[in-house]
Structures are given as C-alpha cells and as structure tokens.
C-alpha cells in the first residue's frame, strides 16, 4: 500500500512539473491600460482634531485634476456638504479641512476622482464620528492635560 501511494505521488509530481514547464511570460510588456473609469485617489486619510475638525489628505492621480469630496451623515443619509476641488498640479498631496462639524454625529466621507474622458472613479471612503466639542481645549488658559471629556 505504501508503494502504491509513493508511486501515485511521484506520478502527480511529474505531471505537475510538466504542466508548470508549459507556462511562459507574455512576449510584450504591458505599459498602458485601457480603463473605462478614472482610478481612485490614493492614500485617502483623515485626521480628527478637537473632536469636530476633520482634515482630509490624499495623493492626486495623474489622470484627474478634479475631485468631489462629499460628507454624508450616516444616521439619515443626508448630504452635509459636497465640494468640487481642483488640483493645480503643483503639489503631491491635496488637503481639505472641515471646521466645526456638528458634534456627536456619524459621518461618511467619499472622495471621487472626476473624469471628462472616462467615467468617474469608485469612491475612496472614510467613516468617522465627531465627539463632543470641548471648549476649553487649546484656549490658552486651561492646560490641555487638565481637560477631560466631562470636566
């Protein structure tokens, strides 16, 4: 029985190696892509400051100079704010800040690269929740280490 299993194993190994030897690399290098929509923006990041200020950054893509940044309240699905932003091409990062957002609210941010020649990209998405705005943070009077969420 052991001989039978070993000979079957050897047969499968030989057949598998013959199959793999038949694989080959494509002859031509693929250096262009034909896409039906723009690529999504890269490195979409969120920094939430003072519980109610949201800063978004992303790396613009070469094929798109315009972006749509939408902020949607997830509780009711309503659009809080929608902005069309244009990249001037001079920097490697784009940034936008939403200041003094409503506190204790869940948001979904969607960033879409717009295209005039192909379809728009799939959205890059970030979900976050704002906290209670603490008026004593960064006021210059009370040390920030002394401030908690309730006192």
PDB file of N, CA and C in Angstrom, residues 18-103:
ATOM      1  N   UNK A  18       5.511  18.977 -15.366  1.00  0.00           N
ATOM      2  CA  UNK A  18       5.362  19.128 -16.814  1.00  0.00           C
ATOM      3  C   UNK A  18       4.355  20.230 -17.131  1.00  0.00           C
ATOM      4  N   UNK A  19       3.286  20.327 -16.323  1.00  0.00           N
ATOM      5  CA  UNK A  19       2.292  21.372 -16.525  1.00  0.00           C
ATOM      6  C   UNK A  19       2.892  22.753 -16.273  1.00  0.00           C
ATOM      7  N   UNK A  20       3.681  22.885 -15.205  1.00  0.00           N
ATOM      8  CA  UNK A  20       4.293  24.174 -14.894  1.00  0.00           C
ATOM      9  C   UNK A  20       5.344  24.582 -15.913  1.00  0.00           C
ATOM     10  N   UNK A  21       6.004  23.619 -16.524  1.00  0.00           N
ATOM     11  CA  UNK A  21       7.008  23.944 -17.540  1.00  0.00           C
ATOM     12  C   UNK A  21       6.361  24.560 -18.766  1.00  0.00           C
ATOM     13  N   UNK A  22       5.078  24.338 -18.951  1.00  0.00           N
ATOM     14  CA  UNK A  22       4.374  24.892 -20.103  1.00  0.00           C
ATOM     15  C   UNK A  22       4.023  26.361 -19.940  1.00  0.00           C
ATOM     16  N   UNK A  23       4.145  26.938 -18.747  1.00  0.00           N
ATOM     17  CA  UNK A  23       3.840  28.345 -18.527  1.00  0.00           C
ATOM     18  C   UNK A  23       4.944  29.210 -19.124  1.00  0.00           C
ATOM     19  N   UNK A  24       4.574  30.381 -19.603  1.00  0.00           N
ATOM     20  CA  UNK A  24       5.579  31.285 -20.163  1.00  0.00           C
ATOM     21  C   UNK A  24       5.167  32.729 -19.883  1.00  0.00           C
ATOM     22  N   UNK A  25       6.114  33.615 -19.957  1.00  0.00           N
ATOM     23  CA  UNK A  25       5.855  35.035 -19.775  1.00  0.00           C
ATOM     24  C   UNK A  25       5.297  35.611 -21.071  1.00  0.00           C
ATOM     25  N   UNK A  26       4.461  36.643 -20.960  1.00  0.00           N
ATOM     26  CA  UNK A  26       3.979  37.271 -22.189  1.00  0.00           C
ATOM     27  C   UNK A  26       5.152  37.913 -22.935  1.00  0.00           C
ATOM     28  N   UNK A  27       5.036  37.920 -24.238  1.00  0.00           N
ATOM     29  CA  UNK A  27       6.136  38.436 -25.050  1.00  0.00           C
ATOM     30  C   UNK A  27       6.237  39.957 -25.002  1.00  0.00           C
ATOM     31  N   UNK A  28       5.091  40.630 -24.920  1.00  0.00           N
ATOM     32  CA  UNK A  28       5.111  42.089 -24.905  1.00  0.00           C
ATOM     33  C   UNK A  28       4.863  42.600 -23.495  1.00  0.00           C
ATOM     34  N   UNK A  29       5.551  43.660 -23.132  1.00  0.00           N
ATOM     35  CA  UNK A  29       5.358  44.295 -21.848  1.00  0.00           C
ATOM     36  C   UNK A  29       4.109  45.167 -21.907  1.00  0.00           C
ATOM     37  N   UNK A  30       3.275  45.058 -20.894  1.00  0.00           N
ATOM     38  CA  UNK A  30       2.072  45.885 -20.832  1.00  0.00           C
ATOM     39  C   UNK A  30       2.472  47.214 -20.206  1.00  0.00           C
ATOM     40  N   UNK A  31       2.403  48.289 -20.973  1.00  0.00           N
ATOM     41  CA  UNK A  31       2.785  49.598 -20.452  1.00  0.00           C
ATOM     42  C   UNK A  31       1.652  50.618 -20.502  1.00  0.00           C
ATOM     43  N   UNK A  32       0.494  50.243 -21.011  1.00  0.00           N
ATOM     44  CA  UNK A  32      -0.669  51.120 -20.996  1.00  0.00           C
ATOM     45  C   UNK A  32      -1.892  50.319 -20.576  1.00  0.00           C
ATOM     46  N   UNK A  33      -2.824  51.000 -19.966  1.00  0.00           N
ATOM     47  CA  UNK A  33      -4.068  50.363 -19.552  1.00  0.00           C
ATOM     48  C   UNK A  33      -5.241  51.093 -20.203  1.00  0.00           C
ATOM     49  N   UNK A  34      -6.165  50.350 -20.729  1.00  0.00           N
ATOM     50  CA  UNK A  34      -7.389  50.931 -21.271  1.00  0.00           C
ATOM     51  C   UNK A  34      -8.459  50.788 -20.195  1.00  0.00           C
ATOM     52  N   UNK A  35      -8.757  51.878 -19.524  1.00  0.00           N
ATOM     53  CA  UNK A  35      -9.703  51.850 -18.406  1.00  0.00           C
ATOM     54  C   UNK A  35     -10.996  52.548 -18.807  1.00  0.00           C
ATOM     55  N   UNK A  36     -12.101  52.076 -18.251  1.00  0.00           N
ATOM     56  CA  UNK A  36     -13.383  52.708 -18.535  1.00  0.00           C
ATOM     57  C   UNK A  36     -13.775  53.739 -17.472  1.00  0.00           C
ATOM     58  N   UNK A  37     -12.917  53.944 -16.479  1.00  0.00           N
ATOM     59  CA  UNK A  37     -13.146  54.978 -15.472  1.00  0.00           C
ATOM     60  C   UNK A  37     -11.802  55.406 -14.882  1.00  0.00           C
ATOM     61  N   UNK A  38     -11.821  56.543 -14.193  1.00  0.00           N
ATOM     62  CA  UNK A  38     -10.605  57.061 -13.557  1.00  0.00           C
ATOM     63  C   UNK A  38     -10.234  56.175 -12.371  1.00  0.00           C
ATOM     64  N   UNK A  39      -8.969  56.188 -12.025  1.00  0.00           N
ATOM     65  CA  UNK A  39      -8.513  55.462 -10.841  1.00  0.00           C
ATOM     66  C   UNK A  39      -8.908  56.231  -9.581  1.00  0.00           C
ATOM     67  N   UNK A  40      -9.119  55.511  -8.505  1.00  0.00           N
ATOM     68  CA  UNK A  40      -9.473  56.152  -7.233  1.00  0.00           C
ATOM     69  C   UNK A  40      -8.272  56.904  -6.670  1.00  0.00           C
ATOM     70  N   UNK A  41      -8.525  57.996  -5.956  1.00  0.00           N
ATOM     71  CA  UNK A  41      -7.426  58.726  -5.323  1.00  0.00           C
ATOM     72  C   UNK A  41      -6.688  57.827  -4.332  1.00  0.00           C
ATOM     73  N   UNK A  42      -5.406  58.079  -4.179  1.00  0.00           N
ATOM     74  CA  UNK A  42      -4.559  57.244  -3.325  1.00  0.00           C
ATOM     75  C   UNK A  42      -4.375  57.871  -1.947  1.00  0.00           C
ATOM     76  N   UNK A  43      -4.094  57.014  -0.974  1.00  0.00           N
ATOM     77  CA  UNK A  43      -3.732  57.435   0.386  1.00  0.00           C
ATOM     78  C   UNK A  43      -4.730  58.416   0.994  1.00  0.00           C
ATOM     79  N   UNK A  44      -6.004  58.123   0.870  1.00  0.00           N
ATOM     80  CA  UNK A  44      -7.057  58.960   1.443  1.00  0.00           C
ATOM     81  C   UNK A  44      -7.015  58.793   2.960  1.00  0.00           C
ATOM     82  N   UNK A  45      -6.702  59.883   3.669  1.00  0.00           N
ATOM     83  CA  UNK A  45      -6.513  59.824   5.118  1.00  0.00           C
ATOM     84  C   UNK A  45      -7.342  60.894   5.814  1.00  0.00           C
ATOM     85  N   UNK A  46      -7.653  60.622   7.072  1.00  0.00           N
ATOM     86  CA  UNK A  46      -8.452  61.524   7.883  1.00  0.00           C
ATOM     87  C   UNK A  46      -7.761  61.753   9.211  1.00  0.00           C
ATOM     88  N   UNK A  47      -7.716  63.009   9.646  1.00  0.00           N
ATOM     89  CA  UNK A  47      -7.236  63.358  10.987  1.00  0.00           C
ATOM     90  C   UNK A  47      -8.345  64.179  11.631  1.00  0.00           C
ATOM     91  N   UNK A  48      -8.833  63.696  12.780  1.00  0.00           N
ATOM     92  CA  UNK A  48      -9.888  64.383  13.517  1.00  0.00           C
ATOM     93  C   UNK A  48      -9.234  65.144  14.667  1.00  0.00           C
ATOM     94  N   UNK A  49      -9.445  66.464  14.703  1.00  0.00           N
ATOM     95  CA  UNK A  49      -8.833  67.319  15.715  1.00  0.00           C
ATOM     96  C   UNK A  49      -9.924  68.006  16.527  1.00  0.00           C
ATOM     97  N   UNK A  50      -9.696  68.127  17.808  1.00  0.00           N
ATOM     98  CA  UNK A  50     -10.615  68.810  18.728  1.00  0.00           C
ATOM     99  C   UNK A  50     -12.034  68.268  18.600  1.00  0.00           C
ATOM    100  N   UNK A  51     -12.159  66.997  18.262  1.00  0.00           N
ATOM    101  CA  UNK A  51     -13.432  66.280  18.164  1.00  0.00           C
ATOM    102  C   UNK A  51     -14.357  66.743  17.046  1.00  0.00           C
ATOM    103  N   UNK A  52     -14.179  67.927  16.482  1.00  0.00           N
ATOM    104  CA  UNK A  52     -15.133  68.442  15.497  1.00  0.00           C
ATOM    105  C   UNK A  52     -14.483  68.994  14.225  1.00  0.00           C
ATOM    106  N   UNK A  53     -13.168  68.930  14.105  1.00  0.00           N
ATOM    107  CA  UNK A  53     -12.473  69.412  12.908  1.00  0.00           C
ATOM    108  C   UNK A  53     -11.859  68.223  12.173  1.00  0.00           C
ATOM    109  N   UNK A  54     -12.222  68.039  10.928  1.00  0.00           N
ATOM    110  CA  UNK A  54     -11.738  66.900  10.135  1.00  0.00           C
ATOM    111  C   UNK A  54     -10.857  67.405   9.003  1.00  0.00           C
ATOM    112  N   UNK A  55      -9.638  66.867   8.928  1.00  0.00           N
ATOM    113  CA  UNK A  55      -8.710  67.209   7.856  1.00  0.00           C
ATOM    114  C   UNK A  55      -8.503  65.977   6.986  1.00  0.00           C
ATOM    115  N   UNK A  56      -8.790  66.113   5.699  1.00  0.00           N
ATOM    116  CA  UNK A  56      -8.622  65.022   4.745  1.00  0.00           C
ATOM    117  C   UNK A  56      -7.425  65.317   3.854  1.00  0.00           C
ATOM    118  N   UNK A  57      -6.600  64.307   3.624  1.00  0.00           N
ATOM    119  CA  UNK A  57      -5.477  64.426   2.691  1.00  0.00           C
ATOM    120  C   UNK A  57      -5.499  63.226   1.765  1.00  0.00           C
ATOM    121  N   UNK A  58      -4.996  63.415   0.554  1.00  0.00           N
ATOM    122  CA  UNK A  58      -4.886  62.331  -0.414  1.00  0.00           C
ATOM    123  C   UNK A  58      -3.848  62.692  -1.462  1.00  0.00           C
ATOM    124  N   UNK A  59      -3.390  61.667  -2.138  1.00  0.00           N
ATOM    125  CA  UNK A  59      -2.441  61.844  -3.232  1.00  0.00           C
ATOM    126  C   UNK A  59      -3.232  61.906  -4.528  1.00  0.00           C
ATOM    127  N   UNK A  60      -3.131  63.011  -5.267  1.00  0.00           N
ATOM    128  CA  UNK A  60      -3.876  63.100  -6.522  1.00  0.00           C
ATOM    129  C   UNK A  60      -3.317  62.128  -7.564  1.00  0.00           C
ATOM    130  N   UNK A  61      -4.173  61.711  -8.467  1.00  0.00           N
ATOM    131  CA  UNK A  61      -3.732  60.817  -9.534  1.00  0.00           C
ATOM    132  C   UNK A  61      -3.482  61.643 -10.791  1.00  0.00           C
ATOM    133  N   UNK A  62      -2.628  61.137 -11.654  1.00  0.00           N
ATOM    134  CA  UNK A  62      -2.203  61.893 -12.832  1.00  0.00           C
ATOM    135  C   UNK A  62      -3.325  62.101 -13.847  1.00  0.00           C
ATOM    136  N   UNK A  63      -4.293  61.202 -13.889  1.00  0.00           N
ATOM    137  CA  UNK A  63      -5.321  61.287 -14.922  1.00  0.00           C
ATOM    138  C   UNK A  63      -6.511  62.159 -14.541  1.00  0.00           C
ATOM    139  N   UNK A  64      -6.525  62.701 -13.330  1.00  0.00           N
ATOM    140  CA  UNK A  64      -7.661  63.519 -12.907  1.00  0.00           C
ATOM    141  C   UNK A  64      -7.177  64.750 -12.150  1.00  0.00           C
ATOM    142  N   UNK A  65      -7.744  65.903 -12.474  1.00  0.00           N
ATOM    143  CA  UNK A  65      -7.410  67.147 -11.786  1.00  0.00           C
ATOM    144  C   UNK A  65      -8.553  67.633 -10.910  1.00  0.00           C
ATOM    145  N   UNK A  66      -9.737  67.008 -11.030  1.00  0.00           N
ATOM    146  CA  UNK A  66     -10.874  67.445 -10.228  1.00  0.00           C
ATOM    147  C   UNK A  66     -11.377  66.290  -9.370  1.00  0.00           C
ATOM    148  N   UNK A  67     -11.814  66.655  -8.151  1.00  0.00           N
ATOM    149  CA  UNK A  67     -12.268  65.679  -7.178  1.00  0.00           C
ATOM    150  C   UNK A  67     -13.550  66.173  -6.537  1.00  0.00           C
ATOM    151  N   UNK A  68     -14.428  65.233  -6.191  1.00  0.00           N
ATOM    152  CA  UNK A  68     -15.653  65.553  -5.465  1.00  0.00           C
ATOM    153  C   UNK A  68     -15.518  64.950  -4.074  1.00  0.00           C
ATOM    154  N   UNK A  69     -15.546  65.817  -3.057  1.00  0.00           N
ATOM    155  CA  UNK A  69     -15.473  65.383  -1.667  1.00  0.00           C
ATOM    156  C   UNK A  69     -16.835  65.599  -1.039  1.00  0.00           C
ATOM    157  N   UNK A  70     -17.464  64.503  -0.599  1.00  0.00           N
ATOM    158  CA  UNK A  70     -18.799  64.561  -0.016  1.00  0.00           C
ATOM    159  C   UNK A  70     -18.753  64.108   1.428  1.00  0.00           C
ATOM    160  N   UNK A  71     -19.490  64.806   2.262  1.00  0.00           N
ATOM    161  CA  UNK A  71     -19.629  64.438   3.661  1.00  0.00           C
ATOM    162  C   UNK A  71     -21.101  64.132   3.891  1.00  0.00           C
ATOM    163  N   UNK A  72     -21.394  62.873   4.260  1.00  0.00           N
ATOM    164  CA  UNK A  72     -22.768  62.407   4.410  1.00  0.00           C
ATOM    165  C   UNK A  72     -23.001  61.997   5.860  1.00  0.00           C
ATOM    166  N   UNK A  73     -24.113  62.428   6.439  1.00  0.00           N
ATOM    167  CA  UNK A  73     -24.491  61.983   7.775  1.00  0.00           C
ATOM    168  C   UNK A  73     -25.041  60.566   7.639  1.00  0.00           C
ATOM    169  N   UNK A  74     -24.444  59.620   8.356  1.00  0.00           N
ATOM    170  CA  UNK A  74     -24.851  58.226   8.182  1.00  0.00           C
ATOM    171  C   UNK A  74     -26.171  57.897   8.880  1.00  0.00           C
ATOM    172  N   UNK A  75     -26.592  58.696   9.862  1.00  0.00           N
ATOM    173  CA  UNK A  75     -27.852  58.399  10.545  1.00  0.00           C
ATOM    174  C   UNK A  75     -29.039  58.484   9.603  1.00  0.00           C
ATOM    175  N   UNK A  76     -29.083  59.531   8.787  1.00  0.00           N
ATOM    176  CA  UNK A  76     -30.230  59.710   7.900  1.00  0.00           C
ATOM    177  C   UNK A  76     -29.858  59.705   6.415  1.00  0.00           C
ATOM    178  N   UNK A  77     -28.571  59.577   6.097  1.00  0.00           N
ATOM    179  CA  UNK A  77     -28.142  59.523   4.698  1.00  0.00           C
ATOM    180  C   UNK A  77     -28.134  60.860   3.985  1.00  0.00           C
ATOM    181  N   UNK A  78     -28.341  61.944   4.726  1.00  0.00           N
ATOM    182  CA  UNK A  78     -28.368  63.264   4.089  1.00  0.00           C
ATOM    183  C   UNK A  78     -26.953  63.771   3.831  1.00  0.00           C
ATOM    184  N   UNK A  79     -26.804  64.495   2.746  1.00  0.00           N
ATOM    185  CA  UNK A  79     -25.508  65.085   2.404  1.00  0.00           C
ATOM    186  C   UNK A  79     -25.312  66.338   3.243  1.00  0.00           C
ATOM    187  N   UNK A  80     -24.249  66.348   4.044  1.00  0.00           N
ATOM    188  CA  UNK A  80     -23.950  67.503   4.879  1.00  0.00           C
ATOM    189  C   UNK A  80     -23.268  68.586   4.046  1.00  0.00           C
ATOM    190  N   UNK A  81     -22.278  68.171   3.259  1.00  0.00           N
ATOM    191  CA  UNK A  81     -21.575  69.107   2.397  1.00  0.00           C
ATOM    192  C   UNK A  81     -20.957  68.351   1.234  1.00  0.00           C
ATOM    193  N   UNK A  82     -20.939  68.990   0.057  1.00  0.00           N
ATOM    194  CA  UNK A  82     -20.348  68.391  -1.132  1.00  0.00           C
ATOM    195  C   UNK A  82     -19.537  69.467  -1.842  1.00  0.00           C
ATOM    196  N   UNK A  83     -18.258  69.159  -2.104  1.00  0.00           N
ATOM    197  CA  UNK A  83     -17.355  70.151  -2.681  1.00  0.00           C
ATOM    198  C   UNK A  83     -16.665  69.601  -3.922  1.00  0.00           C
ATOM    199  N   UNK A  84     -16.489  70.446  -4.914  1.00  0.00           N
ATOM    200  CA  UNK A  84     -15.711  70.093  -6.095  1.00  0.00           C
ATOM    201  C   UNK A  84     -14.370  70.803  -5.955  1.00  0.00           C
ATOM    202  N   UNK A  85     -13.289  70.016  -5.869  1.00  0.00           N
ATOM    203  CA  UNK A  85     -11.951  70.558  -5.633  1.00  0.00           C
ATOM    204  C   UNK A  85     -11.082  70.332  -6.854  1.00  0.00           C
ATOM    205  N   UNK A  86     -10.225  71.289  -7.151  1.00  0.00           N
ATOM    206  CA  UNK A  86      -9.351  71.201  -8.323  1.00  0.00           C
ATOM    207  C   UNK A  86      -7.896  71.170  -7.891  1.00  0.00           C
ATOM    208  N   UNK A  87      -7.145  70.239  -8.470  1.00  0.00           N
ATOM    209  CA  UNK A  87      -5.708  70.113  -8.219  1.00  0.00           C
ATOM    210  C   UNK A  87      -4.973  71.008  -9.201  1.00  0.00           C
ATOM    211  N   UNK A  88      -4.096  71.871  -8.690  1.00  0.00           N
ATOM    212  CA  UNK A  88      -3.342  72.753  -9.582  1.00  0.00           C
ATOM    213  C   UNK A  88      -2.094  72.081 -10.149  1.00  0.00           C
ATOM    214  N   UNK A  89      -1.799  70.867  -9.692  1.00  0.00           N
ATOM    215  CA  UNK A  89      -0.665  70.120 -10.232  1.00  0.00           C
ATOM    216  C   UNK A  89       0.672  70.465  -9.617  1.00  0.00           C
ATOM    217  N   UNK A  90       0.708  71.374  -8.649  1.00  0.00           N
ATOM    218  CA  UNK A  90       1.987  71.808  -8.093  1.00  0.00           C
ATOM    219  C   UNK A  90       2.420  71.005  -6.869  1.00  0.00           C
ATOM    220  N   UNK A  91       1.510  70.231  -6.274  1.00  0.00           N
ATOM    221  CA  UNK A  91       1.888  69.505  -5.058  1.00  0.00           C
ATOM    222  C   UNK A  91       1.577  68.021  -5.205  1.00  0.00           C
ATOM    223  N   UNK A  92       2.194  67.239  -4.329  1.00  0.00           N
ATOM    224  CA  UNK A  92       1.990  65.798  -4.363  1.00  0.00           C
ATOM    225  C   UNK A  92       0.883  65.360  -3.413  1.00  0.00           C
ATOM    226  N   UNK A  93       0.365  66.266  -2.589  1.00  0.00           N
ATOM    227  CA  UNK A  93      -0.729  65.970  -1.659  1.00  0.00           C
ATOM    228  C   UNK A  93      -1.784  67.048  -1.789  1.00  0.00           C
ATOM    229  N   UNK A  94      -3.033  66.635  -1.658  1.00  0.00           N
ATOM    230  CA  UNK A  94      -4.135  67.594  -1.587  1.00  0.00           C
ATOM    231  C   UNK A  94      -4.729  67.506  -0.187  1.00  0.00           C
ATOM    232  N   UNK A  95      -5.220  68.635   0.312  1.00  0.00           N
ATOM    233  CA  UNK A  95      -5.757  68.708   1.670  1.00  0.00           C
ATOM    234  C   UNK A  95      -7.029  69.541   1.664  1.00  0.00           C
ATOM    235  N   UNK A  96      -7.988  69.106   2.480  1.00  0.00           N
ATOM    236  CA  UNK A  96      -9.170  69.939   2.723  1.00  0.00           C
ATOM    237  C   UNK A  96      -9.596  69.745   4.174  1.00  0.00           C
ATOM    238  N   UNK A  97     -10.006  70.871   4.829  1.00  0.00           N
ATOM    239  CA  UNK A  97     -10.422  70.842   6.234  1.00  0.00           C
ATOM    240  C   UNK A  97     -11.890  71.222   6.351  1.00  0.00           C
ATOM    241  N   UNK A  98     -12.619  70.422   7.124  1.00  0.00           N
ATOM    242  CA  UNK A  98     -13.964  70.785   7.547  1.00  0.00           C
ATOM    243  C   UNK A  98     -13.833  71.244   9.001  1.00  0.00           C
ATOM    244  N   UNK A  99     -14.208  72.490   9.280  1.00  0.00           N
ATOM    245  CA  UNK A  99     -14.094  73.037  10.623  1.00  0.00           C
ATOM    246  C   UNK A  99     -15.465  73.087  11.290  1.00  0.00           C
ATOM    247  N   UNK A 100     -15.477  72.831  12.592  1.00  0.00           N
ATOM    248  CA  UNK A 100     -16.660  72.933  13.430  1.00  0.00           C
ATOM    249  C   UNK A 100     -17.834  72.120  12.895  1.00  0.00           C
ATOM    250  N   UNK A 101     -17.578  70.835  12.669  1.00  0.00           N
ATOM    251  CA  UNK A 101     -18.656  69.926  12.286  1.00  0.00           C
ATOM    252  C   UNK A 101     -19.590  69.720  13.474  1.00  0.00           C
ATOM    253  N   UNK A 102     -20.825  69.344  13.242  1.00  0.00           N
ATOM    254  CA  UNK A 102     -21.728  69.068  14.363  1.00  0.00           C
ATOM    255  C   UNK A 102     -21.174  67.951  15.245  1.00  0.00           C
ATOM    256  N   UNK A 103     -21.252  68.118  16.555  1.00  0.00           N
ATOM    257  CA  UNK A 103     -20.743  67.116  17.486  1.00  0.00           C
ATOM    258  C   UNK A 103     -21.660  65.903  17.588  1.00  0.00           C
TER     259      UNK A 103
END
